[in-house]
PDB file of C-alpha atoms and ligand atoms in Angstrom:
ATOM      1  CA  MET U   1     212.280 122.097   7.363  1.00 41.00           C
ATOM      2  CA  ALA U   2     213.591 119.323   9.707  1.00 45.00           C
ATOM      3  CA  ASN U   3     212.430 119.727  13.329  1.00 44.00           C
ATOM      4  CA  ARG U   4     215.765 120.481  14.976  1.00 43.00           C
ATOM      5  CA  VAL U   5     216.358 120.149  18.502  1.00 44.00           C
ATOM      6  CA  ASN U   6     216.068 123.071  20.795  1.00 43.00           C
ATOM      7  CA  GLU U   7     213.192 124.379  18.909  1.00 44.00           C
ATOM      8  CA  GLN U   8     209.825 124.273  20.824  1.00 46.00           C
ATOM      9  CA  PRO U   9     208.171 120.839  20.646  1.00 48.00           C
ATOM     10  CA  ILE U  10     205.546 120.525  17.837  1.00 49.00           C
ATOM     11  CA  GLU U  11     202.136 121.522  18.770  1.00 49.00           C
ATOM     12  CA  SER U  12     199.488 118.934  17.695  1.00 50.00           C
ATOM     13  CA  GLU U  13     195.891 119.593  18.006  1.00 51.00           C
ATOM     14  CA  GLY U  14     196.698 122.535  20.329  1.00 49.00           C
ATOM     15  CA  GLN U  15     198.367 120.021  22.633  1.00 57.00           C
ATOM     16  CA  ARG U  16     202.116 120.236  23.298  1.00 68.00           C
ATOM     17  CA  ARG U  17     203.730 117.009  22.654  1.00 83.00           C
ATOM     18  CA  ASP U  18     205.142 115.110  25.537  1.00 94.00           C
ATOM     19  CA  VAL U  19     208.737 114.758  25.540  1.00 96.00           C
ATOM     20  CA  VAL U  20     209.622 111.383  27.294  1.00 96.00           C
ATOM     21  CA  LEU U  21     213.452 111.812  26.696  1.00 97.00           C
ATOM     22  CA  SER U  22     215.459 114.808  26.321  1.00 97.00           C
ATOM     23  CA  ALA U  23     219.218 115.069  26.265  1.00 97.00           C
ATOM     24  CA  ARG U  24     220.907 118.314  26.400  1.00 97.00           C
ATOM     25  CA  ASP U  25     224.539 119.247  25.720  1.00 97.00           C
ATOM     26  CA  VAL U  26     225.615 115.663  26.240  1.00 98.00           C
ATOM     27  CA  THR U  27     229.442 115.020  25.851  1.00 98.00           C
ATOM     28  CA  VAL U  28     231.010 111.286  26.314  1.00 98.00           C
ATOM     29  CA  GLY U  29     234.262 110.392  25.551  1.00 97.00           C
ATOM     30  CA  PHE U  30     237.119 107.681  26.232  1.00 97.00           C
ATOM     31  CA  GLY U  31     240.297 109.086  27.235  1.00 94.00           C
ATOM     32  CA  PRO U  32     241.349 111.737  24.527  1.00 95.00           C
ATOM     33  CA  LYS U  33     238.510 110.680  22.174  1.00 97.00           C
ATOM     34  CA  VAL U  34     235.347 112.624  22.152  1.00 98.00           C
ATOM     35  CA  VAL U  35     232.576 110.414  20.923  1.00 98.00           C
ATOM     36  CA  LEU U  36     229.696 112.637  21.379  1.00 98.00           C
ATOM     37  CA  ASP U  37     229.920 116.260  21.646  1.00 97.00           C
ATOM     38  CA  ASN U  38     227.244 118.666  23.068  1.00 97.00           C
ATOM     39  CA  LEU U  39     224.609 116.383  21.630  1.00 98.00           C
ATOM     40  CA  ASN U  40     220.883 117.254  21.924  1.00 97.00           C
ATOM     41  CA  LEU U  41     218.040 115.009  21.323  1.00 97.00           C
ATOM     42  CA  ASP U  42     214.213 114.641  22.040  1.00 96.00           C
ATOM     43  CA  ILE U  43     211.791 111.910  21.851  1.00 96.00           C
ATOM     44  CA  TYR U  44     208.102 112.283  22.260  1.00 96.00           C
ATOM     45  CA  ARG U  45     205.658 109.969  23.653  1.00 96.00           C
ATOM     46  CA  GLY U  46     204.086 107.290  21.450  1.00 96.00           C
ATOM     47  CA  GLU U  47     206.609 107.642  18.465  1.00 96.00           C
ATOM     48  CA  ILE U  48     209.070 105.383  17.064  1.00 96.00           C
ATOM     49  CA  LEU U  49     212.072 107.154  16.645  1.00 96.00           C
ATOM     50  CA  GLY U  50     214.905 105.666  14.213  1.00 96.00           C
ATOM     51  CA  PHE U  51     218.336 106.361  15.308  1.00 95.00           C
ATOM     52  CA  VAL U  52     221.094 106.145  12.628  1.00 94.00           C
ATOM     53  CA  GLY U  53     224.438 106.982  11.802  1.00 92.00           C
ATOM     54  CA  ALA U  54     227.626 105.466  10.307  1.00 91.00           C
ATOM     55  CA  SER U  55     229.139 102.493  12.145  1.00 91.00           C
ATOM     56  CA  GLY U  56     231.345 103.854  15.233  1.00 93.00           C
ATOM     57  CA  THR U  57     229.724 106.963  15.470  1.00 95.00           C
ATOM     58  CA  GLY U  58     228.352 106.410  18.887  1.00 96.00           C
ATOM     59  CA  LYS U  59     224.845 105.141  18.606  1.00 95.00           C
ATOM     60  CA  SER U  60     225.331 102.575  21.175  1.00 95.00           C
ATOM     61  CA  VAL U  61     227.579 104.781  23.269  1.00 96.00           C
ATOM     62  CA  LEU U  62     224.322 107.396  23.580  1.00 97.00           C
ATOM     63  CA  MET U  63     222.000 104.547  24.350  1.00 96.00           C
ATOM     64  CA  ARG U  64     224.196 103.228  27.195  1.00 95.00           C
ATOM     65  CA  THR U  65     224.880 106.964  28.339  1.00 96.00           C
ATOM     66  CA  VAL U  66     221.177 107.535  28.571  1.00 96.00           C
ATOM     67  CA  LEU U  67     220.755 104.287  30.456  1.00 93.00           C
ATOM     68  CA  ARG U  68     223.495 105.423  32.799  1.00 92.00           C
ATOM     69  CA  LEU U  69     225.558 102.258  31.671  1.00 93.00           C
ATOM     70  CA  LEU U  70     228.576 104.715  30.606  1.00 96.00           C
ATOM     71  CA  PRO U  71     229.490 108.061  32.222  1.00 95.00           C
ATOM     72  CA  ARG U  72     229.047 111.465  30.564  1.00 96.00           C
ATOM     73  CA  ARG U  73     231.386 114.245  30.851  1.00 97.00           C
ATOM     74  CA  SER U  74     228.691 117.005  30.738  1.00 96.00           C
ATOM     75  CA  GLY U  75     225.055 117.396  29.995  1.00 97.00           C
ATOM     76  CA  THR U  76     221.664 116.854  31.091  1.00 96.00           C
ATOM     77  CA  ILE U  77     219.420 113.664  30.524  1.00 97.00           C
ATOM     78  CA  LYS U  78     215.707 113.864  31.607  1.00 97.00           C
ATOM     79  CA  ILE U  79     213.659 110.496  31.140  1.00 97.00           C
ATOM     80  CA  LEU U  80     209.975 110.570  31.686  1.00 96.00           C
ATOM     81  CA  GLY U  81     210.373 113.922  33.062  1.00 94.00           C
ATOM     82  CA  GLN U  82     212.965 112.986  35.689  1.00 95.00           C
ATOM     83  CA  ASN U  83     216.693 113.644  36.121  1.00 95.00           C
ATOM     84  CA  PHE U  84     218.510 110.696  37.250  1.00 90.00           C
ATOM     85  CA  ASP U  85     221.114 112.699  38.933  1.00 91.00           C
ATOM     86  CA  GLU U  86     218.560 114.379  41.180  1.00 94.00           C
ATOM     87  CA  LEU U  87     216.929 110.763  42.363  1.00 94.00           C
ATOM     88  CA  ASP U  88     217.708 108.695  45.129  1.00 94.00           C
ATOM     89  CA  GLU U  89     218.312 104.978  44.785  1.00 93.00           C
ATOM     90  CA  PRO U  90     214.763 103.832  45.129  1.00 93.00           C
ATOM     91  CA  GLN U  91     213.594 106.711  42.901  1.00 95.00           C
ATOM     92  CA  ARG U  92     216.140 105.631  40.362  1.00 93.00           C
ATOM     93  CA  ASN U  93     214.858 101.798  40.494  1.00 93.00           C
ATOM     94  CA  ALA U  94     211.431 102.948  39.915  1.00 94.00           C
ATOM     95  CA  LEU U  95     212.440 104.891  36.843  1.00 95.00           C
ATOM     96  CA  ASP U  96     214.512 102.024  35.664  1.00 94.00           C
ATOM     97  CA  MET U  97     211.435  99.702  35.680  1.00 94.00           C
ATOM     98  CA  ARG U  98     209.697 101.996  33.243  1.00 96.00           C
ATOM     99  CA  LEU U  99     212.517 101.481  30.699  1.00 96.00           C
ATOM    100  CA  GLY U 100     212.838  98.360  28.636  1.00 96.00           C
ATOM    101  CA  VAL U 101     216.118  97.483  26.571  1.00 95.00           C
ATOM    102  CA  LEU U 102     217.245  95.283  24.068  1.00 94.00           C
ATOM    103  CA  PHE U 103     220.980  95.418  23.576  1.00 89.00           C
ATOM    104  CA  GLN U 104     222.951  95.242  20.525  1.00 82.00           C
ATOM    105  CA  GLN U 105     225.184  92.148  21.950  1.00 74.00           C
ATOM    106  CA  GLY U 106     224.166  89.667  24.209  1.00 64.00           C
ATOM    107  CA  ALA U 107     220.547  89.780  23.790  1.00 75.00           C
ATOM    108  CA  LEU U 108     219.910  86.705  26.009  1.00 91.00           C
ATOM    109  CA  PHE U 109     221.743  85.062  28.778  1.00 93.00           C
ATOM    110  CA  SER U 110     222.567  81.606  27.137  1.00 94.00           C
ATOM    111  CA  SER U 111     222.591  79.439  30.442  1.00 96.00           C
ATOM    112  CA  LEU U 112     218.878  80.479  30.959  1.00 97.00           C
ATOM    113  CA  THR U 113     215.865  79.376  29.144  1.00 97.00           C
ATOM    114  CA  VAL U 114     213.597  81.718  27.320  1.00 97.00           C
ATOM    115  CA  LYS U 115     211.216  82.060  30.352  1.00 97.00           C
ATOM    116  CA  GLU U 116     214.047  82.551  33.019  1.00 97.00           C
ATOM    117  CA  ASN U 117     215.431  85.359  30.600  1.00 97.00           C
ATOM    118  CA  ILE U 118     212.101  87.157  30.868  1.00 97.00           C
ATOM    119  CA  GLN U 119     211.936  86.764  34.462  1.00 97.00           C
ATOM    120  CA  VAL U 120     215.337  88.159  35.104  1.00 95.00           C
ATOM    121  CA  PRO U 121     214.029  91.716  35.366  1.00 94.00           C
ATOM    122  CA  MET U 122     210.976  90.613  37.456  1.00 95.00           C
ATOM    123  CA  ARG U 123     213.420  89.036  39.919  1.00 94.00           C
ATOM    124  CA  GLU U 124     215.775  92.108  39.899  1.00 92.00           C
ATOM    125  CA  TYR U 125     212.826  94.590  40.554  1.00 92.00           C
ATOM    126  CA  LEU U 126     209.912  92.884  41.860  1.00 92.00           C
ATOM    127  CA  ASP U 127     209.138  90.271  44.504  1.00 91.00           C
ATOM    128  CA  LEU U 128     206.520  87.944  42.778  1.00 94.00           C
ATOM    129  CA  PRO U 129     205.427  84.478  43.592  1.00 95.00           C
ATOM    130  CA  ARG U 130     206.894  81.865  41.037  1.00 95.00           C
ATOM    131  CA  SER U 131     203.407  80.814  39.549  1.00 96.00           C
ATOM    132  CA  LEU U 132     202.673  84.662  38.798  1.00 96.00           C
ATOM    133  CA  MET U 133     206.069  85.102  37.174  1.00 96.00           C
ATOM    134  CA  ASP U 134     205.586  81.999  35.040  1.00 97.00           C
ATOM    135  CA  GLU U 135     202.063  83.452  34.036  1.00 97.00           C
ATOM    136  CA  LEU U 136     203.600  86.757  33.204  1.00 97.00           C
ATOM    137  CA  ALA U 137     206.478  85.348  31.032  1.00 97.00           C
ATOM    138  CA  HIS U 138     204.169  83.137  29.079  1.00 97.00           C
ATOM    139  CA  LEU U 139     201.941  86.287  28.505  1.00 97.00           C
ATOM    140  CA  LYS U 140     205.018  88.173  27.187  1.00 97.00           C
ATOM    141  CA  ILE U 141     205.986  85.169  25.034  1.00 97.00           C
ATOM    142  CA  ARG U 142     202.346  85.143  23.305  1.00 96.00           C
ATOM    143  CA  MET U 143     202.679  88.916  23.100  1.00 95.00           C
ATOM    144  CA  VAL U 144     205.785  88.817  20.909  1.00 95.00           C
ATOM    145  CA  GLY U 145     204.508  86.012  18.676  1.00 94.00           C
ATOM    146  CA  LEU U 146     206.589  83.119  20.000  1.00 96.00           C
ATOM    147  CA  ALA U 147     205.040  79.779  20.407  1.00 96.00           C
ATOM    148  CA  ALA U 148     204.279  78.664  24.032  1.00 96.00           C
ATOM    149  CA  ASP U 149     206.812  75.727  23.831  1.00 96.00           C
ATOM    150  CA  ALA U 150     209.709  78.467  23.271  1.00 97.00           C
ATOM    151  CA  ALA U 151     209.377  79.185  27.115  1.00 97.00           C
ATOM    152  CA  ASP U 152     211.550  76.236  28.108  1.00 98.00           C
ATOM    153  CA  LYS U 153     214.142  76.398  25.269  1.00 97.00           C
ATOM    154  CA  TYR U 154     217.605  77.654  25.621  1.00 97.00           C
ATOM    155  CA  PRO U 155     218.882  80.434  23.204  1.00 95.00           C
ATOM    156  CA  SER U 156     221.062  77.999  21.470  1.00 95.00           C
ATOM    157  CA  GLU U 157     217.871  75.975  20.335  1.00 96.00           C
ATOM    158  CA  LEU U 158     216.303  79.255  18.723  1.00 94.00           C
ATOM    159  CA  SER U 159     216.687  80.859  15.257  1.00 91.00           C
ATOM    160  CA  GLY U 160     217.890  84.436  15.061  1.00 89.00           C
ATOM    161  CA  GLY U 161     214.631  85.850  14.842  1.00 90.00           C
ATOM    162  CA  MET U 162     213.254  83.837  17.832  1.00 93.00           C
ATOM    163  CA  ILE U 163     216.121  85.168  19.906  1.00 93.00           C
ATOM    164  CA  LYS U 164     215.364  88.708  18.954  1.00 92.00           C
ATOM    165  CA  ARG U 165     211.532  88.055  19.890  1.00 94.00           C
ATOM    166  CA  ALA U 166     212.571  86.595  23.187  1.00 95.00           C
ATOM    167  CA  ALA U 167     214.889  89.405  23.884  1.00 95.00           C
ATOM    168  CA  LEU U 168     212.111  91.859  23.101  1.00 95.00           C
ATOM    169  CA  ALA U 169     209.731  89.868  25.631  1.00 96.00           C
ATOM    170  CA  ARG U 170     212.406  90.394  28.176  1.00 96.00           C
ATOM    171  CA  ALA U 171     212.642  94.146  27.291  1.00 96.00           C
ATOM    172  CA  LEU U 172     208.864  94.194  27.858  1.00 96.00           C
ATOM    173  CA  ALA U 173     208.846  92.083  31.199  1.00 95.00           C
ATOM    174  CA  LEU U 174     208.224  95.068  33.377  1.00 95.00           C
ATOM    175  CA  ASP U 175     205.629  96.647  31.217  1.00 95.00           C
ATOM    176  CA  PRO U 176     207.792  99.553  30.266  1.00 97.00           C
ATOM    177  CA  GLU U 177     206.651 103.043  28.904  1.00 97.00           C
ATOM    178  CA  LEU U 178     210.135 103.663  26.698  1.00 98.00           C
ATOM    179  CA  VAL U 179     211.705 101.091  24.875  1.00 97.00           C
ATOM    180  CA  PHE U 180     215.408 101.258  23.861  1.00 97.00           C
ATOM    181  CA  LEU U 181     216.268  98.754  20.977  1.00 96.00           C
ATOM    182  CA  ASP U 182     219.862  98.635  19.656  1.00 95.00           C
ATOM    183  CA  GLU U 183     219.743  97.315  16.046  1.00 93.00           C
ATOM    184  CA  PRO U 184     217.094  94.581  16.793  1.00 92.00           C
ATOM    185  CA  THR U 185     216.756  93.449  13.247  1.00 90.00           C
ATOM    186  CA  SER U 186     220.632  93.173  12.420  1.00 87.00           C
ATOM    187  CA  GLY U 187     221.365  89.821  11.407  1.00 86.00           C
ATOM    188  CA  LEU U 188     217.759  88.815  10.366  1.00 89.00           C
ATOM    189  CA  ASP U 189     216.745  88.039   6.808  1.00 89.00           C
ATOM    190  CA  PRO U 190     214.535  90.766   5.184  1.00 87.00           C
ATOM    191  CA  ILE U 191     211.532  88.921   5.821  1.00 89.00           C
ATOM    192  CA  GLY U 192     212.188  88.238   9.495  1.00 90.00           C
ATOM    193  CA  ALA U 193     213.455  91.837   9.998  1.00 91.00           C
ATOM    194  CA  ALA U 194     209.912  92.953   8.258  1.00 91.00           C
ATOM    195  CA  GLU U 195     208.193  90.712  10.617  1.00 92.00           C
ATOM    196  CA  PHE U 196     209.862  92.097  13.455  1.00 93.00           C
ATOM    197  CA  ASP U 197     209.343  95.795  12.601  1.00 93.00           C
ATOM    198  CA  GLU U 198     205.408  94.945  12.124  1.00 93.00           C
ATOM    199  CA  LEU U 199     205.608  93.503  15.624  1.00 95.00           C
ATOM    200  CA  ILE U 200     207.382  96.645  17.150  1.00 95.00           C
ATOM    201  CA  ALA U 201     204.682  98.967  15.455  1.00 95.00           C
ATOM    202  CA  ASN U 202     201.785  96.700  16.725  1.00 95.00           C
ATOM    203  CA  LEU U 203     203.046  96.784  20.195  1.00 95.00           C
ATOM    204  CA  ARG U 204     203.684 100.327  20.061  1.00 95.00           C
ATOM    205  CA  ASP U 205     199.832 100.821  19.105  1.00 95.00           C
ATOM    206  CA  SER U 206     198.569  98.417  21.603  1.00 94.00           C
ATOM    207  CA  LEU U 207     200.755  99.058  24.577  1.00 94.00           C
ATOM    208  CA  GLY U 208     201.300 102.728  24.056  1.00 94.00           C
ATOM    209  CA  LEU U 209     205.109 102.339  23.964  1.00 96.00           C
ATOM    210  CA  THR U 210     207.592 104.993  22.866  1.00 97.00           C
ATOM    211  CA  VAL U 211     210.263 103.218  20.968  1.00 97.00           C
ATOM    212  CA  TYR U 212     213.826 104.492  20.374  1.00 97.00           C
ATOM    213  CA  MET U 213     215.399 102.205  17.833  1.00 96.00           C
ATOM    214  CA  VAL U 214     219.043 102.177  16.579  1.00 95.00           C
ATOM    215  CA  THR U 215     218.779 100.574  13.137  1.00 90.00           C
ATOM    216  CA  HIS U 216     220.871 100.297  10.067  1.00 83.00           C
ATOM    217  CA  ASP U 217     217.761  98.788   8.349  1.00 84.00           C
ATOM    218  CA  LEU U 218     216.400 101.346   5.640  1.00 84.00           C
ATOM    219  CA  ASP U 219     213.328  99.306   5.461  1.00 83.00           C
ATOM    220  CA  SER U 220     212.769  99.801   9.105  1.00 84.00           C
ATOM    221  CA  LEU U 221     213.379 103.455   8.696  1.00 87.00           C
ATOM    222  CA  PHE U 222     210.776 103.753   5.874  1.00 85.00           C
ATOM    223  CA  SER U 223     208.119 101.523   7.256  1.00 87.00           C
ATOM    224  CA  VAL U 224     207.838 101.842  11.053  1.00 92.00           C
ATOM    225  CA  CYS U 225     209.747 104.913  12.086  1.00 94.00           C
ATOM    226  CA  ASP U 226     207.674 108.197  12.770  1.00 94.00           C
ATOM    227  CA  ARG U 227     210.781 110.173  12.836  1.00 95.00           C
ATOM    228  CA  ILE U 228     214.570 109.902  12.305  1.00 95.00           C
ATOM    229  CA  ALA U 229     217.638 111.288  14.169  1.00 96.00           C
ATOM    230  CA  VAL U 230     220.881 111.115  12.385  1.00 95.00           C
ATOM    231  CA  LEU U 231     224.057 110.805  14.305  1.00 95.00           C
ATOM    232  CA  GLY U 232     227.114 112.654  12.743  1.00 94.00           C
ATOM    233  CA  LYS U 233     229.938 114.857  13.598  1.00 94.00           C
ATOM    234  CA  LYS U 234     229.520 113.705  17.222  1.00 97.00           C
ATOM    235  CA  ARG U 235     226.005 115.028  17.480  1.00 96.00           C
ATOM    236  CA  VAL U 236     222.383 114.744  16.184  1.00 97.00           C
ATOM    237  CA  MET U 237     222.943 116.295  12.786  1.00 94.00           C
ATOM    238  CA  VAL U 238     219.160 116.265  11.683  1.00 94.00           C
ATOM    239  CA  GLU U 239     216.038 115.003  13.241  1.00 94.00           C
ATOM    240  CA  GLY U 240     212.709 114.875  11.370  1.00 94.00           C
ATOM    241  CA  THR U 241     210.514 112.683   8.924  1.00 92.00           C
ATOM    242  CA  ILE U 242     211.807 110.724   5.797  1.00 89.00           C
ATOM    243  CA  ASP U 243     211.193 113.974   3.712  1.00 90.00           C
ATOM    244  CA  ASP U 244     213.200 115.835   6.006  1.00 93.00           C
ATOM    245  CA  MET U 245     216.205 113.736   5.496  1.00 91.00           C
ATOM    246  CA  LEU U 246     215.835 113.616   1.796  1.00 90.00           C
ATOM    247  CA  ALA U 247     215.871 117.242   1.728  1.00 92.00           C
ATOM    248  CA  TYR U 248     218.893 117.615   4.138  1.00 93.00           C
ATOM    249  CA  ASP U 249     222.042 118.750   2.484  1.00 92.00           C
ATOM    250  CA  ASP U 250     224.814 116.496   3.934  1.00 91.00           C
ATOM    251  CA  PRO U 251     226.943 114.193   1.884  1.00 91.00           C
ATOM    252  CA  TRP U 252     226.232 111.049   4.319  1.00 90.00           C
ATOM    253  CA  VAL U 253     222.641 111.795   4.754  1.00 91.00           C
ATOM    254  CA  GLN U 254     222.087 112.154   1.149  1.00 91.00           C
ATOM    255  CA  ALA U 255     224.261 108.970   0.157  1.00 89.00           C
ATOM    256  CA  TYR U 256     222.282 107.087   3.005  1.00 89.00           C
ATOM    257  CA  PHE U 257     218.822 107.877   2.193  1.00 88.00           C
ATOM    258  CA  LYS U 258     219.095 108.221  -1.654  1.00 84.00           C
ATOM    259  CA  GLY U 259     221.758 105.843  -2.423  1.00 79.00           C
ATOM    260  CA  LYS U 260     221.467 102.641  -4.430  1.00 70.00           C
ATOM    261  CA  ARG U 261     219.738 100.667  -1.608  1.00 67.00           C
ATOM    262  CA  ALA U 262     217.319 103.435  -0.637  1.00 68.00           C
ATOM    263  CA  ARG U 263     216.038 104.129  -4.458  1.00 59.00           C
ATOM    264  CA  SER U 264     214.344 100.555  -4.367  1.00 60.00           C
ATOM    265  CA  ILE U 265     212.351 101.897  -1.199  1.00 60.00           C
ATOM    266  CA  VAL U 266     211.869 105.479  -1.453  1.00 60.00           C
ATOM    267  CA  PRO U 267     208.591 106.099  -3.438  1.00 55.00           C
ATOM    268  CA  GLN U 268     209.047 108.514  -6.172  1.00 46.00           C
ATOM    269  CA  ASP U 269     206.636 111.208  -4.657  1.00 48.00           C
ATOM    270  CA  SER U 270     207.623 109.995  -1.078  1.00 45.00           C
ATOM    271  CA  GLY U 271     204.354 108.635   0.148  1.00 41.00           C
ATOM    272  CA  VAL U 272     206.189 107.466   3.089  1.00 46.00           C
ATOM    273  CA  ARG U 273     204.975 107.622   6.575  1.00 45.00           C
ATOM    274  CA  ARG U 274     205.021 110.879   8.229  1.00 41.00           C
ATOM    275  CA  GLY U 275     205.558 111.809  11.799  1.00 40.00           C
ATOM    276  CA  VAL U 276     203.104 111.217  14.339  1.00 39.00           C
ATOM    277  CA  SER U 277     202.011 114.747  14.475  1.00 37.00           C
ATOM    278  CA  GLY U 278     200.826 114.293  10.949  1.00 34.00           C
ATOM    279  CA  LYS U 279     202.889 117.042   9.819  1.00 33.00           C
TER     280      LYS U 279
HETATM  281  N1  ADP A   1     233.816 101.270  26.604  1.00 84.60           N
HETATM  282  C1  ADP A   1     234.355 101.981  25.526  1.00 84.60           C
HETATM  283  N2  ADP A   1     235.764 102.335  25.788  1.00 84.60           N
HETATM  284  C2  ADP A   1     236.450 102.999  24.759  1.00 84.60           C
HETATM  285  N3  ADP A   1     235.853 103.444  23.473  1.00 84.60           N
HETATM  286  C3  ADP A   1     234.599 102.823  23.444  1.00 84.60           C
HETATM  287  C4  ADP A   1     233.821 102.248  24.291  1.00 84.60           C
HETATM  288  N4  ADP A   1     232.647 101.860  23.743  1.00 84.60           N
HETATM  289  C5  ADP A   1     232.566 102.244  22.581  1.00 84.60           C
HETATM  290  N5  ADP A   1     233.628 103.093  22.423  1.00 84.60           N
HETATM  291  C6  ADP A   1     234.028 103.679  20.955  1.00 84.60           C
HETATM  292  O1  ADP A   1     233.171 104.795  20.795  1.00 84.60           O
HETATM  293  C7  ADP A   1     232.626 104.919  19.192  1.00 84.60           C
HETATM  294  C8  ADP A   1     231.171 104.832  19.214  1.00 84.60           C
HETATM  295  O2  ADP A   1     231.110 103.296  19.369  1.00 84.60           O
HETATM  296  P1  ADP A   1     229.446 102.989  19.231  1.00 84.60           P
HETATM  297  O3  ADP A   1     228.540 103.496  20.130  1.00 84.60           O
HETATM  298  O4  ADP A   1     229.565 101.426  19.660  1.00 84.60           O
HETATM  299  O5  ADP A   1     229.097 102.848  17.644  1.00 84.60           O
HETATM  300  P2  ADP A   1     227.893 102.601  16.931  1.00 84.60           P
HETATM  301  O6  ADP A   1     227.298 103.828  16.266  1.00 84.60           O
HETATM  302  O7  ADP A   1     228.459 101.613  15.628  1.00 84.60           O
HETATM  303  O8  ADP A   1     226.975 101.999  17.753  1.00 84.60           O
HETATM  304  C9  ADP A   1     233.658 103.832  18.820  1.00 84.60           C
HETATM  305  O9  ADP A   1     234.984 104.314  18.172  1.00 84.60           O
HETATM  306  C10 ADP A   1     234.092 102.712  19.713  1.00 84.60           C
HETATM  307  O10 ADP A   1     235.259 102.507  19.593  1.00 84.60           O
HETATM  308 MG1   MG A   2     226.115  99.964  17.979  1.00 84.60          MG
END
């Protein structure tokens, strides 16, 4: 049975799991068009949540709404236990600093070098001496597996995979707790995408990140995501493990997870990675 929203969080070793993001009854629309209708979603600390749905269903809209880049018509969003609507400006900034974002489009500023791109959030939120910012940028560059000489390169001099890594380094610039990644492996070849997935999983483990990853990539879902949420019919239709997806009775979910592409990935007796709770 899928872990549907609005149920109590899963108990793990007697501990209630820490919800780092909760969206309740969130409605977002543009003019007469309603994109998200009373959507509910929970993300637990330390997990990699894969967020999927057909193209144009509102995955990016939800991410932008959660980040307050789009207005919502109704609903409540709590991040790291705090409701943005109840915070003053300094408190909002402090909360923003705990979030890292890799957008679907415009991953990097083309007029800035990799190092300068990584330093954008530092300049926005912190007042650090240049030498320290340089040191931090180099640290992030190493962290995402780029060579040191990438620091002074411009995005046009980088491969697609290197751009994604540099954008990830920028998302990690302020040591966030919760990272939002919008289709980070789109446009990468399968090997580049698999390496990026591995990087995400390693960073989650070493930095204790929580990751919200919008993805179309079935390989990512099977290999690194602890849980999956499917957006459909303007809300989160189902949340849970791969097994929950395979068992969920909806034509899109069935076609997506059991279709031609999926068949080569889903193991016969579904020995896929389970949710972080081990359930
Ligand atoms: N700023 C906007 N103004 C009007 N419509 C928008 C805007 N942003 C997104 N939409 C519409 O919202 C729907 C969901 O878009 P999006 O979240 O980008 O889909 P996806 O799931 O592919 O990320 C689409 O129909 C899109 O055209
Ligand atoms: Mg999108």
